[in-house]
CSV table of C-alpha atoms and ligand atoms in Angstrom, one decimal:
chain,number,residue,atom,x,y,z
A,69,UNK,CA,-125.2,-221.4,159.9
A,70,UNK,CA,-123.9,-223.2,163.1
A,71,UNK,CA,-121.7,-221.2,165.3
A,72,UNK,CA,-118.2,-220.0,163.6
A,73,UNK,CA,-115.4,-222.7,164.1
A,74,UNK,CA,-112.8,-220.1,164.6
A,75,UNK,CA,-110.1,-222.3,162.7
A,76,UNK,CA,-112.0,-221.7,159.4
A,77,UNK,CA,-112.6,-218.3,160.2
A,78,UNK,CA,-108.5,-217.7,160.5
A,79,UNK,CA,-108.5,-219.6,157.0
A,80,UNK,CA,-110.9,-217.7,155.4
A,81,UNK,CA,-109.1,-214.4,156.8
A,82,UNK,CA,-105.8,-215.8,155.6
A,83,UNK,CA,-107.0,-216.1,152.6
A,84,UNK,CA,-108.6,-212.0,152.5
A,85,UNK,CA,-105.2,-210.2,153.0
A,86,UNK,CA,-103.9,-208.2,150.7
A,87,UNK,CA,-100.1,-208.4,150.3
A,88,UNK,CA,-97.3,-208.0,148.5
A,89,UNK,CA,-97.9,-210.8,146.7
A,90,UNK,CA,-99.0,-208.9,143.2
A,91,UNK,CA,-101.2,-210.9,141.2
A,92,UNK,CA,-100.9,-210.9,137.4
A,93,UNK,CA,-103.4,-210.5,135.1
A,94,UNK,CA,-102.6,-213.9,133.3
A,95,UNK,CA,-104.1,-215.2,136.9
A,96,UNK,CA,-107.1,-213.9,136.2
A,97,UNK,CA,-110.4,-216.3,135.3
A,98,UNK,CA,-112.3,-215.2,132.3
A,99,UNK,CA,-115.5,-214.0,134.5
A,100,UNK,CA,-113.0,-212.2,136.8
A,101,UNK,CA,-113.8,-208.6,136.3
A,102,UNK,CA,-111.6,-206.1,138.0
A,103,UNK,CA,-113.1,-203.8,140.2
A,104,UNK,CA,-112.4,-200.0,141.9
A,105,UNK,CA,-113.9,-199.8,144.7
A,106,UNK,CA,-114.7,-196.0,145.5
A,107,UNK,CA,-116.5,-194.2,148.7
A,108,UNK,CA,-115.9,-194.1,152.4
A,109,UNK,CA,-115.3,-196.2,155.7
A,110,UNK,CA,-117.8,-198.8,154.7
A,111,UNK,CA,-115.5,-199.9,151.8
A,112,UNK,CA,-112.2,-198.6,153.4
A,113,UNK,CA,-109.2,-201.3,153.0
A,114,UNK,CA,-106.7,-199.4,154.4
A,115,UNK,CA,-106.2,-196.1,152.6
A,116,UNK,CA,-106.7,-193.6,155.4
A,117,UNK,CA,-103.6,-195.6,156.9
A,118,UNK,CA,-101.6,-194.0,154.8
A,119,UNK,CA,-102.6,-190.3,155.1
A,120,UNK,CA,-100.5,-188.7,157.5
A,121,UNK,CA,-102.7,-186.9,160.2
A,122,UNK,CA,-105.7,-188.2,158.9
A,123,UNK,CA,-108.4,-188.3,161.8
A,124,UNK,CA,-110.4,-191.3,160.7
A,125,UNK,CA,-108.3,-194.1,160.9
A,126,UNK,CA,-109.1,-197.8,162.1
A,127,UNK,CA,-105.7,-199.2,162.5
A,128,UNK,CA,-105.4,-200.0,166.2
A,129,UNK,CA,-106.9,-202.9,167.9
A,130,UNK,CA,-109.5,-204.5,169.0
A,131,UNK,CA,-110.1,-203.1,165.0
A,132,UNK,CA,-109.1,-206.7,162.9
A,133,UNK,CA,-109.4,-208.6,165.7
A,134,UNK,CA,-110.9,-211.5,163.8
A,135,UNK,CA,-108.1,-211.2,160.7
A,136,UNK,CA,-105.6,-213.3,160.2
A,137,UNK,CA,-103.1,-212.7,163.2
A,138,UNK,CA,-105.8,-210.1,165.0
A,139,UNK,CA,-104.2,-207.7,162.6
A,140,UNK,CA,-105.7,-204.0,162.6
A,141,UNK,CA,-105.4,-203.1,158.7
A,142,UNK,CA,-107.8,-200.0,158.6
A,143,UNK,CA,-110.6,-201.6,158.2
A,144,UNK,CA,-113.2,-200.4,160.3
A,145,UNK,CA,-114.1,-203.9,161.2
A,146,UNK,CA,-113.4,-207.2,163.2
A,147,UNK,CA,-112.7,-208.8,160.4
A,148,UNK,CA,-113.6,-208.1,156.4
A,149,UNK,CA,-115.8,-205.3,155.1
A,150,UNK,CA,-118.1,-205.4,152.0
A,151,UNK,CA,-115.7,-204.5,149.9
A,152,UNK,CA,-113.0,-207.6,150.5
A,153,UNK,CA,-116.7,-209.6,150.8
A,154,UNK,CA,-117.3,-208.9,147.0
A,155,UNK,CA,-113.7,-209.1,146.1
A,156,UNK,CA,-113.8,-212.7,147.4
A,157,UNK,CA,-117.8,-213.6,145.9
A,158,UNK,CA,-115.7,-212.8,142.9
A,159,UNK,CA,-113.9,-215.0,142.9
A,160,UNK,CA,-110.6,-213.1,144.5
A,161,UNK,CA,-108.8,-214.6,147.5
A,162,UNK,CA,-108.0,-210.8,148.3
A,163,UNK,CA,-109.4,-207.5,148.3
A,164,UNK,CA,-108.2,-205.0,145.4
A,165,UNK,CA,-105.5,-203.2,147.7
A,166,UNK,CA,-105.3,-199.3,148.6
A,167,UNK,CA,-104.2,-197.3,145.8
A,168,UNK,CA,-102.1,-195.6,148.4
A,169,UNK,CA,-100.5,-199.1,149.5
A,170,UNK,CA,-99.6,-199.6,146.2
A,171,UNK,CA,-98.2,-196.1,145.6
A,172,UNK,CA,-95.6,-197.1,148.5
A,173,UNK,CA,-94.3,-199.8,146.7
A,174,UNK,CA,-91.6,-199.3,144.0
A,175,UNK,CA,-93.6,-201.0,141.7
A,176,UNK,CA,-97.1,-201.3,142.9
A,177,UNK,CA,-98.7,-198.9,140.4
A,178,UNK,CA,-97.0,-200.7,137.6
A,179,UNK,CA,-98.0,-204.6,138.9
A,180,UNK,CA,-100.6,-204.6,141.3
A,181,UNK,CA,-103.4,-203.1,139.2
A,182,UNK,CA,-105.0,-205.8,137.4
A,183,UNK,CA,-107.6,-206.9,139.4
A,184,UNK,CA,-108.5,-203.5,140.4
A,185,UNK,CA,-107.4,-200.6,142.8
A,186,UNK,CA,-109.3,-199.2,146.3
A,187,UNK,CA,-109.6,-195.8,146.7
A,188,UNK,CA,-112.7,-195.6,149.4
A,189,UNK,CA,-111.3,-193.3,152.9
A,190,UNK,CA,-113.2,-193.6,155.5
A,191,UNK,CA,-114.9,-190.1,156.7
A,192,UNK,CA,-115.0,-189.1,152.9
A,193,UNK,CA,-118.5,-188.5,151.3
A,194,UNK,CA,-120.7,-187.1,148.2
A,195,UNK,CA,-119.7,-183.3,148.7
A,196,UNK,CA,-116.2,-182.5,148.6
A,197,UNK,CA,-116.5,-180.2,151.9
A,198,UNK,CA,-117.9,-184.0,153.6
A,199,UNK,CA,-114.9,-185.1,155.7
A,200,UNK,CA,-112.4,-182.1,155.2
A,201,UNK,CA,-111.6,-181.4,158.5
A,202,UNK,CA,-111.0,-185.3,159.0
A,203,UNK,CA,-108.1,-185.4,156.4
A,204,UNK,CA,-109.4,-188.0,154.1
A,205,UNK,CA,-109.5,-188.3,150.8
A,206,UNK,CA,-112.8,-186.8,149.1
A,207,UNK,CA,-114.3,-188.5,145.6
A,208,UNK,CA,-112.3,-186.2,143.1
A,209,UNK,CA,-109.1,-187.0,144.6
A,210,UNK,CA,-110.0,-190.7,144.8
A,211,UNK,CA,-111.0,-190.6,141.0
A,212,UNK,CA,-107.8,-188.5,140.7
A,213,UNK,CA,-105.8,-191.2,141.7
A,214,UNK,CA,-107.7,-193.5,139.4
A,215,UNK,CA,-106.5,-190.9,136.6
A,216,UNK,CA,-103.0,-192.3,137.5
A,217,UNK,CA,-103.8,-195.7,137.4
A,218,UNK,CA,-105.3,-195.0,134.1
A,219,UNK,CA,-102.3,-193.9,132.8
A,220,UNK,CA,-100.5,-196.7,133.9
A,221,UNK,CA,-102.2,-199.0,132.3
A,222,UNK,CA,-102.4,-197.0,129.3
A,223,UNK,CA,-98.8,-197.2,129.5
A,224,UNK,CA,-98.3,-200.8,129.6
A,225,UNK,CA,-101.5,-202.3,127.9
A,226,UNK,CA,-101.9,-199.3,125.3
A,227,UNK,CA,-105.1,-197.4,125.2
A,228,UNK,CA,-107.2,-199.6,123.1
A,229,UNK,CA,-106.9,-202.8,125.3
A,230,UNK,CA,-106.9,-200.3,128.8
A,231,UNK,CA,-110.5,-199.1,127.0
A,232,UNK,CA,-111.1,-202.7,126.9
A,233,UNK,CA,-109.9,-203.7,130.3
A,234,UNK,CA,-111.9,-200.5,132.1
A,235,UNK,CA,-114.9,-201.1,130.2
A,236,UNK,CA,-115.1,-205.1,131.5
A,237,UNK,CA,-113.9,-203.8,135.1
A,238,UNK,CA,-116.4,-203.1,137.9
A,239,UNK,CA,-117.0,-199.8,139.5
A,240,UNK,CA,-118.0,-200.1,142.9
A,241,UNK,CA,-118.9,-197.1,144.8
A,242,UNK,CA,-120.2,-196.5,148.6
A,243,UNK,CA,-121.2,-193.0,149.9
A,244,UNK,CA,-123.5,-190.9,150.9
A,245,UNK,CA,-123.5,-191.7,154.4
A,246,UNK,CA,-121.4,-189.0,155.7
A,247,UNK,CA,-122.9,-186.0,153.8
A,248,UNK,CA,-126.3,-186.9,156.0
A,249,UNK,CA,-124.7,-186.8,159.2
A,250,UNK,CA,-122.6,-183.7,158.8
A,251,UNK,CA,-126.0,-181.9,157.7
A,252,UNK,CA,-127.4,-183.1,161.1
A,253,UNK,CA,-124.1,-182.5,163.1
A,254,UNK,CA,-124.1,-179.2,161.6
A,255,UNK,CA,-127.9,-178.6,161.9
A,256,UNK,CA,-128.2,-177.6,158.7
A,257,UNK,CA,-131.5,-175.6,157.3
A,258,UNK,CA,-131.1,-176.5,154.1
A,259,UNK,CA,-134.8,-178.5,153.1
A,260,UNK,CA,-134.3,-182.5,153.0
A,261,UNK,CA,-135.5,-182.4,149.1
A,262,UNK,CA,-133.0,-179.4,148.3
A,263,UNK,CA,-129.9,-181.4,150.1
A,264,UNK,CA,-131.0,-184.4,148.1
A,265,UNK,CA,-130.3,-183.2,145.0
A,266,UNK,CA,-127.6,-181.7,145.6
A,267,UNK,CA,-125.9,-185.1,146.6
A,268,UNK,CA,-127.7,-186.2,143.2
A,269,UNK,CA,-125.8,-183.6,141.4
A,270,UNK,CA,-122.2,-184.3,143.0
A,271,UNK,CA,-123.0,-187.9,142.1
A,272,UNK,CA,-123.8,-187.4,138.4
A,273,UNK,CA,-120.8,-185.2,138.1
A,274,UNK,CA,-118.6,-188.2,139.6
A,275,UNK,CA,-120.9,-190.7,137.6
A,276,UNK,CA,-120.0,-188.6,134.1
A,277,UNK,CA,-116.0,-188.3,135.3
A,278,UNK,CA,-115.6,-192.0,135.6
A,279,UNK,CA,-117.5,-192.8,132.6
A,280,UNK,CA,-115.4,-190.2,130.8
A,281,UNK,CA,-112.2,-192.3,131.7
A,282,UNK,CA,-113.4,-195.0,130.9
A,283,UNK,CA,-116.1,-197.1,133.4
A,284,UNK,CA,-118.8,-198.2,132.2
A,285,UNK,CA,-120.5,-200.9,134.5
A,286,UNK,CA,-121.2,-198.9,138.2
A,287,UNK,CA,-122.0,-200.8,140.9
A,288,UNK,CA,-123.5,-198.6,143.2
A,289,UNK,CA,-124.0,-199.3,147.0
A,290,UNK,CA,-126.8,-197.1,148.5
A,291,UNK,CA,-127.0,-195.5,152.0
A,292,UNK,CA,-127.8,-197.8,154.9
A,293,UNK,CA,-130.3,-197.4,157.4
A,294,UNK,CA,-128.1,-194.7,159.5
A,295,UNK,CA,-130.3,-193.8,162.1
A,296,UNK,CA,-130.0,-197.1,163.3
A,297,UNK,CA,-126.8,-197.3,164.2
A,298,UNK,CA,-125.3,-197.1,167.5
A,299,UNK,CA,-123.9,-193.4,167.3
A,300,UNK,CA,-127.5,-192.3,166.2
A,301,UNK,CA,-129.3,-194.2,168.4
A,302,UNK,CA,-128.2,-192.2,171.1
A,303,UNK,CA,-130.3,-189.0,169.8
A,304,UNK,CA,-133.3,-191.2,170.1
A,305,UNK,CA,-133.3,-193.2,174.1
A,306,UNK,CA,-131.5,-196.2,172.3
A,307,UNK,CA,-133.8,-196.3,169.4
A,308,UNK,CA,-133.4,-195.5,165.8
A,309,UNK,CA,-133.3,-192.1,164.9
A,310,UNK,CA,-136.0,-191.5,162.4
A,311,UNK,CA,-135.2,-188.6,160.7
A,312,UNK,CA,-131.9,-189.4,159.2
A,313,UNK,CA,-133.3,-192.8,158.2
A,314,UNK,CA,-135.6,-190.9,156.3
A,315,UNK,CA,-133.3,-188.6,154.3
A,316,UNK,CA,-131.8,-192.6,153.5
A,317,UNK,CA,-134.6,-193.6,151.9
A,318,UNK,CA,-134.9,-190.4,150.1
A,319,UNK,CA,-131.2,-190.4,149.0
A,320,UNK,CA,-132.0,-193.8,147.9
A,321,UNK,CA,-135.2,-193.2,145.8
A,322,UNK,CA,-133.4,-190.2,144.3
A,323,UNK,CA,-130.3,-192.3,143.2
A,324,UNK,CA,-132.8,-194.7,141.9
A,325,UNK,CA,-134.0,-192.2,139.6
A,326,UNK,CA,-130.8,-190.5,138.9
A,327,UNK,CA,-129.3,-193.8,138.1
A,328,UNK,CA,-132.0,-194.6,135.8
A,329,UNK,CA,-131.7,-191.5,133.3
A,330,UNK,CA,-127.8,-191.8,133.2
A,331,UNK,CA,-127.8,-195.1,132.0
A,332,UNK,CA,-130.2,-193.9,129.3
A,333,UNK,CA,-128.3,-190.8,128.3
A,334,UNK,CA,-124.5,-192.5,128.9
A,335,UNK,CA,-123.8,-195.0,125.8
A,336,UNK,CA,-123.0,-198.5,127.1
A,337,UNK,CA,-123.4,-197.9,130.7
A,338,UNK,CA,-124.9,-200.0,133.2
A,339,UNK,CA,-125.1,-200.2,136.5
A,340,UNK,CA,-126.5,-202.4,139.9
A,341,UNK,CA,-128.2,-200.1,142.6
A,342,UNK,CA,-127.7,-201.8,146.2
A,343,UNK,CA,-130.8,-200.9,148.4
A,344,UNK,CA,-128.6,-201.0,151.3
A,345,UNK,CA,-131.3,-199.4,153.3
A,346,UNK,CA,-133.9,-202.2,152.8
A,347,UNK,CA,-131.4,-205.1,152.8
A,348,UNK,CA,-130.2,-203.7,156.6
A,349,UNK,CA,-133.7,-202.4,157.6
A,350,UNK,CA,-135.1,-206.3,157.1
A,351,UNK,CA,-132.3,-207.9,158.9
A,352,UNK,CA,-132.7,-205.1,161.7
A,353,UNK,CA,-136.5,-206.1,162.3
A,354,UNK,CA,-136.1,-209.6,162.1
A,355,UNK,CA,-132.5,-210.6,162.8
A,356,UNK,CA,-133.2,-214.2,164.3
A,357,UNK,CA,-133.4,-215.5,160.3
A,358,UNK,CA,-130.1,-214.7,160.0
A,359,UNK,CA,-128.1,-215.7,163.6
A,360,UNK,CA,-128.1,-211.8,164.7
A,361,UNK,CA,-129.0,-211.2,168.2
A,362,UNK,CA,-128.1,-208.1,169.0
A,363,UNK,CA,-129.3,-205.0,166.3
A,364,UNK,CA,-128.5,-201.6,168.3
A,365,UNK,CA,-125.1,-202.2,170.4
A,366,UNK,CA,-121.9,-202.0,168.7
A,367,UNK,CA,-119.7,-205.1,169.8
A,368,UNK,CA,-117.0,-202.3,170.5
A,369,UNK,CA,-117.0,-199.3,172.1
A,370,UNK,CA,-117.3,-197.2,175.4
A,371,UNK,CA,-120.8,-196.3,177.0
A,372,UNK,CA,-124.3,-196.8,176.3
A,373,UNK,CA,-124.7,-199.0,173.7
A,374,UNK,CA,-120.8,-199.0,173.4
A,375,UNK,CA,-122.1,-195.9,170.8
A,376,UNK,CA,-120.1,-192.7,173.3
A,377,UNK,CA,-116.6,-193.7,172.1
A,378,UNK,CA,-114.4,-195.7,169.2
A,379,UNK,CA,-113.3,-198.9,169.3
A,380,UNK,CA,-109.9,-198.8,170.1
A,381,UNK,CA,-107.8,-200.7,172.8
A,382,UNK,CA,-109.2,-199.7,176.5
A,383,UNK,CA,-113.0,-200.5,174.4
A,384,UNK,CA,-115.0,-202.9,176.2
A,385,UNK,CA,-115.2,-206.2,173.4
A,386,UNK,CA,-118.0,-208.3,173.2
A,387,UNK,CA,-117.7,-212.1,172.7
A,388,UNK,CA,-120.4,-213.1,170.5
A,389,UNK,CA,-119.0,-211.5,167.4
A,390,UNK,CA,-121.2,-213.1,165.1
A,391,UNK,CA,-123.8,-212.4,166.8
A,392,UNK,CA,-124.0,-208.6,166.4
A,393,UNK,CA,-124.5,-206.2,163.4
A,394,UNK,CA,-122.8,-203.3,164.5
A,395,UNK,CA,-118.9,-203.7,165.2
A,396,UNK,CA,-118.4,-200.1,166.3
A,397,UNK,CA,-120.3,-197.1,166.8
A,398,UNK,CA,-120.9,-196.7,162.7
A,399,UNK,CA,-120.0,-199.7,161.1
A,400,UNK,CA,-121.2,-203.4,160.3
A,401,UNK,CA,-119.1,-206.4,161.7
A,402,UNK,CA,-117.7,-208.5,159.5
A,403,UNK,CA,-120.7,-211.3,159.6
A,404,UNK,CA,-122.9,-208.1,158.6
A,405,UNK,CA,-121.0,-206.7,156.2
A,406,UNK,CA,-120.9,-210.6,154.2
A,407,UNK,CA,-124.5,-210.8,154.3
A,408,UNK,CA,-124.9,-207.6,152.6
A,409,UNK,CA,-122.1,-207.9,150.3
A,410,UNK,CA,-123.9,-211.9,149.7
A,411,UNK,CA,-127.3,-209.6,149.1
A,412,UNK,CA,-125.7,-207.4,146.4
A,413,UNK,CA,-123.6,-209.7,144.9
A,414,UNK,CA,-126.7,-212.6,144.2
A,415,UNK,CA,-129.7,-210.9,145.7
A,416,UNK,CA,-133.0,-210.1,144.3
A,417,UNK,CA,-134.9,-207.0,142.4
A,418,UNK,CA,-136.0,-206.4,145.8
A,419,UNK,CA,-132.5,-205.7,147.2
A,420,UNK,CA,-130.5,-205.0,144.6
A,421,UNK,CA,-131.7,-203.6,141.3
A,422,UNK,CA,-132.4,-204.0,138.1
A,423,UNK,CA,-129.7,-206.3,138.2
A,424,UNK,CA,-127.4,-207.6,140.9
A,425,UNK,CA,-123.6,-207.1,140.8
A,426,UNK,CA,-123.0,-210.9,139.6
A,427,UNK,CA,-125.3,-210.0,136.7
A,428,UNK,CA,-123.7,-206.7,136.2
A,429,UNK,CA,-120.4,-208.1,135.9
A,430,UNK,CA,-121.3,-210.6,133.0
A,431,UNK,CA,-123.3,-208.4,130.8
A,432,UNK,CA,-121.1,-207.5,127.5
B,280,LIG,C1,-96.7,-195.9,136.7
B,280,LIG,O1,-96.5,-196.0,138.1
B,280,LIG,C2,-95.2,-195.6,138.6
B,280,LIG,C3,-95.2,-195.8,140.1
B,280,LIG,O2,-95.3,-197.2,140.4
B,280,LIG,C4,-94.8,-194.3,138.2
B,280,LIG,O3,-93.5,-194.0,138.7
B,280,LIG,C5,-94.9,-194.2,136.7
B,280,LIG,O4,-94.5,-192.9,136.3
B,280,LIG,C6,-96.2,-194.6,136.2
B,280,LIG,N1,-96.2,-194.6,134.7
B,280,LIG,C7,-97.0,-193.9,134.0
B,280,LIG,C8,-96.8,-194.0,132.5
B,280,LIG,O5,-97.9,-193.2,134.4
B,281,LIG,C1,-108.7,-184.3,164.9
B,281,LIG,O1,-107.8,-184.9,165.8
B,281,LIG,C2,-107.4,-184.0,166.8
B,281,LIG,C3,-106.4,-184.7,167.7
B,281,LIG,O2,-106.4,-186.1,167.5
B,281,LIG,C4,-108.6,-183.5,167.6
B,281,LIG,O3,-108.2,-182.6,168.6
B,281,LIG,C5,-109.6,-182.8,166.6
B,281,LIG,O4,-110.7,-182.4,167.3
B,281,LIG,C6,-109.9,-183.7,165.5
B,281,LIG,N1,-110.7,-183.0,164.5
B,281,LIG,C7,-111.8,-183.5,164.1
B,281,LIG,C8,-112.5,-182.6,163.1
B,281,LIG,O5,-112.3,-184.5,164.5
B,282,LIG,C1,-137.8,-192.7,168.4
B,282,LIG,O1,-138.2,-194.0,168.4
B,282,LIG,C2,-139.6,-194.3,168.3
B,282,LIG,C3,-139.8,-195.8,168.5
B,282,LIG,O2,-139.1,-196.5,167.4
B,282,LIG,C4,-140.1,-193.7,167.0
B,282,LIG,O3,-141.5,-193.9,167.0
B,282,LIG,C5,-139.8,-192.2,166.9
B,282,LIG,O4,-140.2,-191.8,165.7
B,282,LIG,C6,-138.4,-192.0,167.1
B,282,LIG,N1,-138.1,-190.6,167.2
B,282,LIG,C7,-137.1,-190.0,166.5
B,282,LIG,C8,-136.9,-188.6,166.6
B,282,LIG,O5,-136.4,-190.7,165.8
B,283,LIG,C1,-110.2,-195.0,173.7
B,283,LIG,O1,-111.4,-194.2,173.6
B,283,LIG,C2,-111.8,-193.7,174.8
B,283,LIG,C3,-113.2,-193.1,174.5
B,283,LIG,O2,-113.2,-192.2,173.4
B,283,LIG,C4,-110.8,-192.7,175.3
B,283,LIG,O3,-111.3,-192.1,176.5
B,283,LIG,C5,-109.5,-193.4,175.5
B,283,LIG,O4,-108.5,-192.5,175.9
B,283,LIG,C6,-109.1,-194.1,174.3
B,283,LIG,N1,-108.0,-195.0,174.6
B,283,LIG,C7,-106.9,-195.1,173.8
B,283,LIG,C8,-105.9,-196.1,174.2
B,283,LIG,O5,-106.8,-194.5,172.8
């Protein structure tokens, strides 16, 4: 791709806000599927917005600097995040909206849930300690508030076309992230292969709940290469940190695995793992393939590597934004974020297996 004509990059982002504007399910193509999005920042459209005091929140500027009117939504992002990436590859001009949005408006829960509902809070993770102190909102409150939309549409569709309509819908889910860096900002001594599993565990426990109300096709987004980003570069000079990129590959392996026996013991489920560490890791090493330039400075921030603080308004901004893969400290910009979302949507067995999420979402 040439460089970005910023006039159909304000298109496309006009086109990626969620609004008021409630779409109906009689809207809805055939190969539509709905999807909840669960998980944390990466995925993050706006719910931590809404909790009061919560200390992980993205909605100040230069945060949506690239969205239609330079609008901060919460995203953790210049622009889009993988999650309104997908919602769009799907065929969506906007991102399922924050359950918590909805829950503002009079009728939100009653309209707006047809083409799926986002629950992912930034800060949130695996382990319902992950995040606590941050004020977000941890994975069984999340699939709480999935409960309620559950029984909204129970209410209006009755429960043998909601079974229908959950069983068609995609489940997205991004975590894991967070539970690895609290165990090193914590300095945990708990062995790597013991912590593993105990992410494993939570994650078959949220795995069974979902299925239990109703999911069936899990599209699962796997832990990136975290020692490579900006904040964790700084515990290695300004290189990746190795150790935490190694408990990602080992969370990864060991959701491989995990994923693999539920969808033999779970009736009708199936599911896409995202290899988010290998998709990232290749794109890291070799960037010039696909227009990245810079791999270890986030375009936003304070300090070295612009990793010491946040991006929020006294940041220093870079001006290339498509040129970097790291927006802040933490997260992907939004041209990183699409290529990823790209990967798991139509990518190979390599990146995303043993199906991809296109795949996923037209098996019967
Ligand atoms: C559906 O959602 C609305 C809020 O929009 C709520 O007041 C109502 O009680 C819900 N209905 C059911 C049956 O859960
Ligand atoms: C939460 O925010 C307050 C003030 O903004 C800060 O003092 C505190 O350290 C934060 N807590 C955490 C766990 O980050
Ligand atoms: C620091 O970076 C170097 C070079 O990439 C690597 O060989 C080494 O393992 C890293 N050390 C840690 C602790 O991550
Ligand atoms: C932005 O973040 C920096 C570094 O964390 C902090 O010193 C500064 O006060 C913040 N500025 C605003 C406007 O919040």
């Amino acid at each position: 791709m040439k460089k970005m004509c910023p006039f159909s990059l304000l298109i496309l982002l006009a086109l990626s806000i969620y609004g008021p504007n409630l779409i109906n399910a009689d809207a809805l193509g055939p190969t539509q599927p709905p999807i909840f999005i669960l998980g944390d920042s990466t995925a993050d459209v706006g719910t931590n917005s809404y909790i009061p005091d919560c200390n992980a929140t993205a909605n100040f500027p230069h945060n949506g600097i690239d969205f239609v009117k330079s609008r901060p939504t919460g995203r953790f992002s210049n622009g889009l995040n993988s999650a309104d990436h997908l919602a769009r590859l799907f065929g969506y001009n906007s991102s399922p909206p924050p359950f918590l949005f909805l829950h503002s408006l009079k009728y939100g829960l009653q309209s707006g849930i047809y083409r799926g509902v986002n629950f992912a809070s930034g800060g949130s993770g695996l382990l319902d300690e992950t995040g606590l102190q941050l004020n977000v909102l941890n994975l069984p409150q999340q699939i709480n508030q999935f409960v309620t939309v559950r029984r909204n549409l129970t209410a209006a569709l009755g429960p043998e076309l909601t079974e229908a309509f959950l069983a068609r819908s995609l489940f997205c889910i991004s975590t894991g992230s967070n539970d690895i860096f609290v165990y090193f900002k914590t300095r945990s001594t708990m062995p790597k292969e013991e912590f593993i599993n105990l992410l494993m565990e939570a994650y078959e426990n949220h795995i069974k709940t979902l299925y239990s109300l109703g999911a069936r096709k899990f599209g699962i987004i796997s832990v990136p290469p975290i020692g490579c980003c900006p904040a964790n570069r700084l515990l290695n000079g300004t290189r990746c940190f190795e150790p935490m990129n190694d408990f990602a590959r080992c969370f990864h392996s060991a959701l491989d695995k995990l994923m693999c026996k539920l969808s033999s013991e779970l009736h009708g489920m199936k599911y896409a793992l995202g290899d988010t560490y290998k998709m990232t890791i290749d794109v890291i090493d070799n960037p010039r393939p696909f227009h990245f330039k810079n791999v270890d400075t986030a375009c936003c921030g304070h300090g070295t590597l612009n990793a010491e603080g946040i991006c929020n308004a006294t940041a220093s901004l870079c001006s290339d934004r498509r040129q970097y893969i790291f927006w802040d400290l933490f997260h992907p910009t939004h041209a990183a974020a699409r290529l990823a979302a790209n990967t798991l949507y139509g990518g190979p067995t390599l990146y995303v297996s043993p199906i991809n999420f296109a795949q996923l979402a037209a098996e019967n």
